[in-house]
Short mmCIF file of C-alpha atoms in Angstrom, two decimals:
data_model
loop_
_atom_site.label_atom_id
_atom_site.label_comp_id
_atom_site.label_asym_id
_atom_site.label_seq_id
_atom_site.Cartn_x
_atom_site.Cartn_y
_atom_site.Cartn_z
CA UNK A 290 13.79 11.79 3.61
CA UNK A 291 14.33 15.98 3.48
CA UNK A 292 17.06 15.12 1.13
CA UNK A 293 14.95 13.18 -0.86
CA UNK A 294 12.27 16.22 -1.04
CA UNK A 295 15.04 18.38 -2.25
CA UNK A 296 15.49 16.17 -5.58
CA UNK A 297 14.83 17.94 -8.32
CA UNK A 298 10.88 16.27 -10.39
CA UNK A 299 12.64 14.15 -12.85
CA UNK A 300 14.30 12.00 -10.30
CA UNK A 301 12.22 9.03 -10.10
CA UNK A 302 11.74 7.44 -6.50
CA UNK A 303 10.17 3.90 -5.89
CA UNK A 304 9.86 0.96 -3.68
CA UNK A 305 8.11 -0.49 -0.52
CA UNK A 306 8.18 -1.81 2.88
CA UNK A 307 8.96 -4.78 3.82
CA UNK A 308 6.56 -7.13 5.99
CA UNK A 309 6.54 -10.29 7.09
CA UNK A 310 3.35 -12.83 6.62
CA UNK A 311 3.80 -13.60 10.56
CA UNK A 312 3.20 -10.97 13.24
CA UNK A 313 5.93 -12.30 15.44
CA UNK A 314 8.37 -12.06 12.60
CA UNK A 315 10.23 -8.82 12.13
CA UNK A 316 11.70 -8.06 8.61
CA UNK A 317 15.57 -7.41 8.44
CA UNK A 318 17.92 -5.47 6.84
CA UNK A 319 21.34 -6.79 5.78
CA UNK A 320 24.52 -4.67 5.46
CA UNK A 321 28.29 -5.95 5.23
CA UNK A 322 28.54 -5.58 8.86
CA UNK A 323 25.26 -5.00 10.22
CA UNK A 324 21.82 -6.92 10.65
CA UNK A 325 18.77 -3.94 11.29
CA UNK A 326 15.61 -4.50 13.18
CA UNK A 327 13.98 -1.24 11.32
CA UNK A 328 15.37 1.33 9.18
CA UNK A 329 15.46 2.86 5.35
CA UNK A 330 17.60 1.06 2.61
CA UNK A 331 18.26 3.39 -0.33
CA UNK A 332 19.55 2.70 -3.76
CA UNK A 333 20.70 5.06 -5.78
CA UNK A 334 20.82 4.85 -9.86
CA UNK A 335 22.84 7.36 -11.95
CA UNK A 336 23.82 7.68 -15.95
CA UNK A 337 23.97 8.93 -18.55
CA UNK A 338 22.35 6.77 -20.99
CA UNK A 339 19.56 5.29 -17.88
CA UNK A 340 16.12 5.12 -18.48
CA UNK A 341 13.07 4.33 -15.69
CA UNK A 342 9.64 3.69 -15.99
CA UNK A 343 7.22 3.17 -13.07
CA UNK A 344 3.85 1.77 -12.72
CA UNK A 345 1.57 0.67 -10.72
CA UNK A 346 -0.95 -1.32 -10.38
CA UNK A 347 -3.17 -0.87 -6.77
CA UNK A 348 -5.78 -3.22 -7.54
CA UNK A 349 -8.30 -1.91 -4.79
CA UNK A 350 -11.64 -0.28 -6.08
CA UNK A 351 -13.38 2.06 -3.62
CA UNK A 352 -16.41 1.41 -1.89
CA UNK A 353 -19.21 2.76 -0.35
CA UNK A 354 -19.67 6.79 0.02
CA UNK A 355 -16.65 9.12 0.74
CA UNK A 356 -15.89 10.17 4.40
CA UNK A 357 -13.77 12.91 5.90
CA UNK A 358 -11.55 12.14 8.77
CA UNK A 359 -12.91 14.57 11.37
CA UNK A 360 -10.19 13.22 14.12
CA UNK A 361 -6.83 12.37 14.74
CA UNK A 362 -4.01 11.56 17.07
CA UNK A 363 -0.48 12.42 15.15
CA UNK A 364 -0.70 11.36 11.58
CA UNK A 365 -1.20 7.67 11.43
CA UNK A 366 -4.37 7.05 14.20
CA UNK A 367 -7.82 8.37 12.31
CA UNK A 368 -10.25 8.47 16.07
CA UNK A 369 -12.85 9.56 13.53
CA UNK A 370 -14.87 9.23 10.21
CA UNK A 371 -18.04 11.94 9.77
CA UNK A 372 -17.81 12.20 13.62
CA UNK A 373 -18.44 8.91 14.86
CA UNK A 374 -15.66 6.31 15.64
CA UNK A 375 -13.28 5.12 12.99
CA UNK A 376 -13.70 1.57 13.63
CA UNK A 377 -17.79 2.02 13.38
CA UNK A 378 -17.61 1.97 9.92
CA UNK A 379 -15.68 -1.06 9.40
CA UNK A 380 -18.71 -2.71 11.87
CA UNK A 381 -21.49 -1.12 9.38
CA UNK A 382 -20.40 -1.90 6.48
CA UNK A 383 -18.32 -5.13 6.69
CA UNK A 384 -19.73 -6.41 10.15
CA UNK A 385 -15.91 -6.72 11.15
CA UNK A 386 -15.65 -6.17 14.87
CA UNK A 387 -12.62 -4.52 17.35
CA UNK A 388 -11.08 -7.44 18.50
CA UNK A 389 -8.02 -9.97 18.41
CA UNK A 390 -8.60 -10.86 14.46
CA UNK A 391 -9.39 -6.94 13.25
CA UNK A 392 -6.18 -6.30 11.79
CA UNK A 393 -6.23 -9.91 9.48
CA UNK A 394 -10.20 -9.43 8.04
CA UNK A 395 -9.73 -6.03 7.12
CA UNK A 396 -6.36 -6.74 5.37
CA UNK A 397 -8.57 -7.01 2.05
CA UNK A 398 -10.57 -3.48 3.01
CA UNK A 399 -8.15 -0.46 3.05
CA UNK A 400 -9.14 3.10 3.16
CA UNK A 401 -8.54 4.71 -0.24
CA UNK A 402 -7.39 8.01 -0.17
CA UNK A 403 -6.40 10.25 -3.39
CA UNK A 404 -3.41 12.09 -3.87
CA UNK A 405 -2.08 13.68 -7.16
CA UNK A 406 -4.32 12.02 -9.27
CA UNK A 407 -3.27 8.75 -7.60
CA UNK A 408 -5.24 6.24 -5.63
CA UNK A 409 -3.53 5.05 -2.77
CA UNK A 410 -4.52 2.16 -0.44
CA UNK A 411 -3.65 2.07 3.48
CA UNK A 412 -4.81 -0.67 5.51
CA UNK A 413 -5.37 -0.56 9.23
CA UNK A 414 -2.75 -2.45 11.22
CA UNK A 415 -4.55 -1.83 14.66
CA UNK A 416 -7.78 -0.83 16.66
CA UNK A 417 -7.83 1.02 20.38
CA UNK A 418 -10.20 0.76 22.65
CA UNK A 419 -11.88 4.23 21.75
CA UNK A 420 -12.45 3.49 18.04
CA UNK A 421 -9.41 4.75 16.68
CA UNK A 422 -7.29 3.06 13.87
CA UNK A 423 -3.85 2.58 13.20
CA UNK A 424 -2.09 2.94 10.16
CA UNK A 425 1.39 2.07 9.10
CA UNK A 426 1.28 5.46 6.62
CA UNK A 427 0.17 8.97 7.11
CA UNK A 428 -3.41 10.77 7.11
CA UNK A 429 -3.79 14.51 6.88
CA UNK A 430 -6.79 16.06 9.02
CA UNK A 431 -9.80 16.65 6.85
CA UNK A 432 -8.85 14.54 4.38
CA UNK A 433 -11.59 12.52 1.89
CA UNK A 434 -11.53 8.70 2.34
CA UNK A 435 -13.86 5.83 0.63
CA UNK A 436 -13.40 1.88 1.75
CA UNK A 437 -11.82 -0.13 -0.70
CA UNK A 438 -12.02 -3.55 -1.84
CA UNK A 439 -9.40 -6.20 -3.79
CA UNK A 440 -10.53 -6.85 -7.14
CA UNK A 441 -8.58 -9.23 -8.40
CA UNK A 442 -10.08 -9.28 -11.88
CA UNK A 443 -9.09 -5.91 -11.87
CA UNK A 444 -5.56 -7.19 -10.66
CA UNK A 445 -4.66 -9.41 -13.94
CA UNK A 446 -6.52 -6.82 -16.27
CA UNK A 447 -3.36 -4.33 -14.68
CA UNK A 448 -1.43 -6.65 -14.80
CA UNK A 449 -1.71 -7.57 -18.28
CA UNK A 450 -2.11 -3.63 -19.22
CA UNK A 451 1.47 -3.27 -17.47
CA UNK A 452 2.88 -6.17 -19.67
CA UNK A 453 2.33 -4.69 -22.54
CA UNK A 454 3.69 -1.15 -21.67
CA UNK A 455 6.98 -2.82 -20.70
CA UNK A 456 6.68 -4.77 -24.02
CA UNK A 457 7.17 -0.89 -25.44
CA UNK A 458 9.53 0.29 -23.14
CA UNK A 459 12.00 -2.92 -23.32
CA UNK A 460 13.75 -2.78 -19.89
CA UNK A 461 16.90 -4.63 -18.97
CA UNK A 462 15.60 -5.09 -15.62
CA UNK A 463 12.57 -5.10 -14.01
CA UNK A 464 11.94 -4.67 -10.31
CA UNK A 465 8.89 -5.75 -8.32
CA UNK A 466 7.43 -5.02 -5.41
CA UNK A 467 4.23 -6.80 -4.57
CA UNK A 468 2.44 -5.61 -1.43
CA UNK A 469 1.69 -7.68 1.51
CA UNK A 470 -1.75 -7.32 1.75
CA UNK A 471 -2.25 -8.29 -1.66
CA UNK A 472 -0.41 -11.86 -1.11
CA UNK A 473 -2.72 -12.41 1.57
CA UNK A 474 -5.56 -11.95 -0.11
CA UNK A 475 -4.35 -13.40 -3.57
CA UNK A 476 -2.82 -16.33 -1.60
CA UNK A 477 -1.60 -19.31 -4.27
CA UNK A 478 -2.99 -16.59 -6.82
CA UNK A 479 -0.16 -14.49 -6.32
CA UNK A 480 2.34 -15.77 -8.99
CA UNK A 481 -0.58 -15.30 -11.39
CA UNK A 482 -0.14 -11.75 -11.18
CA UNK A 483 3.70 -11.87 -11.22
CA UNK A 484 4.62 -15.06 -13.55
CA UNK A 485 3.97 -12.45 -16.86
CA UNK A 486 6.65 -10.23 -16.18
CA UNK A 487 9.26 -13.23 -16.45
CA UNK A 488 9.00 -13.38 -20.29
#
């Protein structure tokens, strides 16, 4: 990843993680010789005559007023929200409780943090005892969040918008990455969003 910080603006980086929708399933990765547990598959695409467009299309609205995270452990466990106990405002506003389900019925209610002029969604993946939350992605201290919700009106309206933009741009390939948390809360409603981009 320090390499990839090095590249100079005009390289354009994309992609995901990979997730699995059971928690005792563990995504792979496949080499020639090799079957990984964990780990970072790159793919590199150089010429001459190449041209990439990326968008995206996050699909959660904020919610509520905007918080700063007033605690942390590391960069991925916010302890605290406006000085009281991350989890507390997950009970507030959503009445969703610390216990064995948190991490499925607040899949739909990410915090939404802005960087660059960019909305960006990260849901937790765990609770502690103390009111903490996990995340799978990085928090800086003092940072602004708002709660989010999935719109998914707003979804196919993106959706649709991003259709029409590759329409313009006529690619020769497209590549999609859907997030996780948006299958599970689109369910059967999934292919709606995707079935577009096969024309």
């Amino acid at each position: 990843l320090q390499y990839l910080e090095k590249l100079p603006e005009n390289v354009v980086i994309w992609g995901g993680g990979a997730n699995t929708y059971y928690n005792e399933s563990i995504p792979k990765i496949f080499t020639d010789k090799l079957i990984l547990p964990k780990g970072i598959l790159l793919v590199a695409f150089y010429s001459q005559q190449l041209h990439i467009m990326v968008t995206e299309s996050i699909g959660w609205k904020p919610l509520g007023k905007t918080m700063q995270i007033t605690s942390m452990y590391g960069n991925n466990i916010i302890r605290q929200l406006d000085n009281v106990p991350a989890t507390k405002v997950y009970e507030r506003y959503l009445r969703i409780f610390s216990n064995e389900n948190f991490a499925r019925e607040v899949i739909s209610f990410p915090l939404i943090i802005k960087r660059h002029d960019h909305n960006i969604a990260r849901v937790p993946v765990d609770c502690i005892d103390n009111g903490a939350l996990t995340f799978a992605a990085d928090f800086s201290p003092h940072e602004m969040v708002r709660l989010g919700y999935c719109d998914p009106v707003e979804i196919m309206n993106h959706s649709s918008k991003c259709y029409i933009t590759l329409q313009d741009f006529q690619p020769e390939a497209i590549f999609l990455f859907s997030c996780i948390s948006r299958r599970f809360f689109l369910q059967e409603n999934t292919n709606l969003e995707l079935t577009p981009y096969q024309e």
